[in-house]
Amino acid sequence: MPRDYTGTYQLVHQENFEEYLRALDFSPTTAFHSHSVVELTSLYINVALRKLVCLLKPVKEVEQTGDHMIIRTITTLRNYVMEFDVGVEFEENLGPIDGRTCRTTVRWDGERLVCTQIGEKQDRGWTHWIEGRFLHLEMHAEGAVAKQVFQKKD
């Protein structure tokens, strides 16, 4: 039986998160070559939003009943809820994150949760695992890899 992830976790550390967000964003090269004021404005807004998001200290709330999971990511800016059954593909609406949808499958790899997201971005997904009181999250997309560590609240 896989590990029980149920709990509330507070972000305590992150690495390379801005680079990961950049991988999900508009391409500066495309925006600058298009000479579109709308695209350039969107680019600058996205840069500011990336900087802001990197300052947030999200809380993760995880509810697990067997292979059914609900993962809530809660911040002062916006919240995101992901509900799924492990091993079952579903359409994920990533609107609150980057405005995209993808085909998502989360599976067990030992005691790790491994997510594959198939859509516009190549090599997109994440892995969650627990070490002691810490929930680890490694996210990847378009060659960028970010890591976050959350500490379980009492």
CSV table of C-alpha atoms in Angstrom, one decimal:
chain,number,residue,atom,x,y,z
A,1,MET,CA,0.0,0.0,0.0
A,2,PRO,CA,1.4,3.4,-1.0
A,3,ARG,CA,2.2,6.0,1.7
A,4,ASP,CA,-0.7,8.2,2.9
A,5,TYR,CA,-0.1,11.8,1.8
A,6,THR,CA,-3.1,13.3,3.7
A,7,GLY,CA,-2.1,16.5,5.5
A,8,THR,CA,-1.5,20.2,5.3
A,9,TYR,CA,2.0,21.4,4.2
A,10,GLN,CA,3.6,24.8,4.2
A,11,LEU,CA,6.3,25.8,1.6
A,12,VAL,CA,9.7,26.1,3.2
A,13,HIS,CA,12.1,26.0,0.3
A,14,GLN,CA,12.1,26.3,-3.5
A,15,GLU,CA,14.7,26.2,-6.3
A,16,ASN,CA,14.5,27.3,-9.9
A,17,PHE,CA,10.8,28.1,-9.8
A,18,GLU,CA,11.1,31.2,-11.9
A,19,GLU,CA,12.8,29.3,-14.7
A,20,TYR,CA,10.0,26.7,-14.6
A,21,LEU,CA,7.4,29.4,-14.8
A,22,ARG,CA,9.3,30.9,-17.7
A,23,ALA,CA,9.1,27.6,-19.5
A,24,LEU,CA,5.3,27.7,-19.2
A,25,ASP,CA,5.2,31.3,-20.5
A,26,PHE,CA,5.3,33.2,-23.8
A,27,SER,CA,8.5,33.1,-25.7
A,28,PRO,CA,10.3,36.5,-25.6
A,29,THR,CA,11.9,35.8,-29.0
A,30,THR,CA,8.4,35.3,-30.6
A,31,ALA,CA,7.0,38.3,-28.8
A,32,PHE,CA,9.8,40.7,-29.8
A,33,HIS,CA,9.9,39.5,-33.4
A,34,SER,CA,6.2,39.9,-33.8
A,35,HIS,CA,6.4,43.6,-32.9
A,36,SER,CA,2.8,43.3,-31.4
A,37,VAL,CA,2.2,45.8,-28.6
A,38,VAL,CA,-0.4,43.4,-27.2
A,39,GLU,CA,2.1,40.6,-27.1
A,40,LEU,CA,4.9,42.8,-25.6
A,41,THR,CA,2.5,44.1,-22.9
A,42,SER,CA,1.5,40.5,-22.1
A,43,LEU,CA,5.2,39.6,-21.9
A,44,TYR,CA,5.9,42.4,-19.4
A,45,ILE,CA,2.8,41.4,-17.3
A,46,ASN,CA,3.9,37.8,-17.3
A,47,VAL,CA,7.4,38.8,-16.1
A,48,ALA,CA,5.9,40.8,-13.2
A,49,LEU,CA,3.5,38.0,-12.4
A,50,ARG,CA,6.3,35.4,-12.4
A,51,LYS,CA,8.3,37.6,-9.9
A,52,LEU,CA,5.2,37.9,-7.7
A,53,VAL,CA,4.4,34.2,-7.8
A,54,CYS,CA,8.0,33.4,-6.7
A,55,LEU,CA,7.4,35.4,-3.6
A,56,LEU,CA,4.3,33.4,-2.6
A,57,LYS,CA,4.4,30.8,0.2
A,58,PRO,CA,1.7,28.3,-0.8
A,59,VAL,CA,0.0,25.8,1.5
A,60,LYS,CA,-0.8,22.3,0.1
A,61,GLU,CA,-3.8,20.5,1.5
A,62,VAL,CA,-3.9,16.8,0.5
A,63,GLU,CA,-6.8,14.5,1.0
A,64,GLN,CA,-6.2,10.8,0.2
A,65,THR,CA,-8.8,8.0,0.3
A,66,GLY,CA,-7.1,5.0,-1.3
A,67,ASP,CA,-6.2,6.0,-4.8
A,68,HIS,CA,-8.5,9.0,-4.9
A,69,MET,CA,-6.7,12.3,-4.2
A,70,ILE,CA,-7.5,15.9,-3.8
A,71,ILE,CA,-4.6,18.3,-3.8
A,72,ARG,CA,-5.3,22.0,-3.0
A,73,THR,CA,-2.6,24.6,-3.5
A,74,ILE,CA,-3.6,27.7,-1.6
A,75,THR,CA,-2.0,31.1,-2.0
A,76,THR,CA,-3.0,34.7,-1.4
A,77,LEU,CA,-3.1,35.2,-5.2
A,78,ARG,CA,-5.1,32.3,-6.4
A,79,ASN,CA,-5.9,28.7,-5.5
A,80,TYR,CA,-5.7,25.5,-7.5
A,81,VAL,CA,-7.5,22.2,-6.9
A,82,MET,CA,-6.5,19.0,-8.5
A,83,GLU,CA,-8.8,16.0,-8.0
A,84,PHE,CA,-8.0,12.6,-9.5
A,85,ASP,CA,-7.9,8.9,-9.2
A,86,VAL,CA,-4.3,7.5,-9.4
A,87,GLY,CA,-3.8,5.6,-12.7
A,88,VAL,CA,-6.8,7.1,-14.5
A,89,GLU,CA,-6.2,9.7,-17.3
A,90,PHE,CA,-8.3,12.9,-17.1
A,91,GLU,CA,-8.5,16.3,-18.8
A,92,GLU,CA,-6.9,18.8,-16.5
A,93,ASN,CA,-7.8,22.5,-16.7
A,94,LEU,CA,-4.7,24.4,-15.9
A,95,GLY,CA,-6.4,27.7,-16.5
A,96,PRO,CA,-5.5,29.2,-13.0
A,97,ILE,CA,-1.8,28.3,-13.7
A,98,ASP,CA,-1.1,29.0,-17.3
A,99,GLY,CA,-4.4,29.0,-19.2
A,100,ARG,CA,-3.9,25.6,-20.8
A,101,THR,CA,-5.6,22.2,-20.7
A,102,CYS,CA,-3.8,18.8,-20.9
A,103,ARG,CA,-4.3,15.1,-20.6
A,104,THR,CA,-3.0,14.2,-17.2
A,105,THR,CA,-2.2,10.8,-15.6
A,106,VAL,CA,-0.9,10.4,-12.0
A,107,ARG,CA,0.6,7.0,-11.1
A,108,TRP,CA,2.4,5.4,-8.2
A,109,ASP,CA,6.1,4.7,-8.6
A,110,GLY,CA,6.8,3.0,-5.3
A,111,GLU,CA,5.7,5.6,-2.7
A,112,ARG,CA,6.1,8.5,-5.2
A,113,LEU,CA,3.3,10.1,-7.1
A,114,VAL,CA,4.4,10.7,-10.7
A,115,CYS,CA,2.3,13.0,-13.0
A,116,THR,CA,2.5,13.2,-16.7
A,117,GLN,CA,0.8,16.1,-18.5
A,118,ILE,CA,0.4,15.8,-22.2
A,119,GLY,CA,-0.5,19.1,-24.0
A,120,GLU,CA,1.2,22.1,-25.6
A,121,LYS,CA,4.3,22.0,-23.4
A,122,GLN,CA,6.8,19.2,-23.9
A,123,ASP,CA,8.0,17.0,-21.0
A,124,ARG,CA,5.5,18.5,-18.5
A,125,GLY,CA,4.7,16.9,-15.2
A,126,TRP,CA,5.7,16.5,-11.6
A,127,THR,CA,6.7,14.1,-8.9
A,128,HIS,CA,5.7,14.2,-5.2
A,129,TRP,CA,7.3,12.2,-2.4
A,130,ILE,CA,7.5,12.3,1.4
A,131,GLU,CA,10.6,12.2,3.5
A,132,GLY,CA,9.9,12.5,7.2
A,133,ARG,CA,7.7,15.5,7.8
A,134,PHE,CA,8.5,17.0,4.3
A,135,LEU,CA,6.5,16.8,1.1
A,136,HIS,CA,8.8,17.2,-1.9
A,137,LEU,CA,7.6,18.4,-5.3
A,138,GLU,CA,9.7,18.4,-8.5
A,139,MET,CA,8.1,20.0,-11.5
A,140,HIS,CA,9.4,19.9,-15.1
A,141,ALA,CA,8.4,21.4,-18.4
A,142,GLU,CA,10.3,22.2,-21.6
A,143,GLY,CA,13.6,21.2,-20.0
A,144,ALA,CA,13.2,23.4,-16.9
A,145,VAL,CA,13.1,21.7,-13.5
A,146,ALA,CA,11.9,23.3,-10.2
A,147,LYS,CA,11.9,21.9,-6.8
A,148,GLN,CA,9.7,22.8,-3.8
A,149,VAL,CA,9.8,21.4,-0.2
A,150,PHE,CA,6.8,21.7,2.1
A,151,GLN,CA,6.8,21.0,5.8
A,152,LYS,CA,3.8,19.2,7.4
A,153,LYS,CA,1.8,21.3,9.8
A,154,ASP,CA,0.8,19.8,13.1
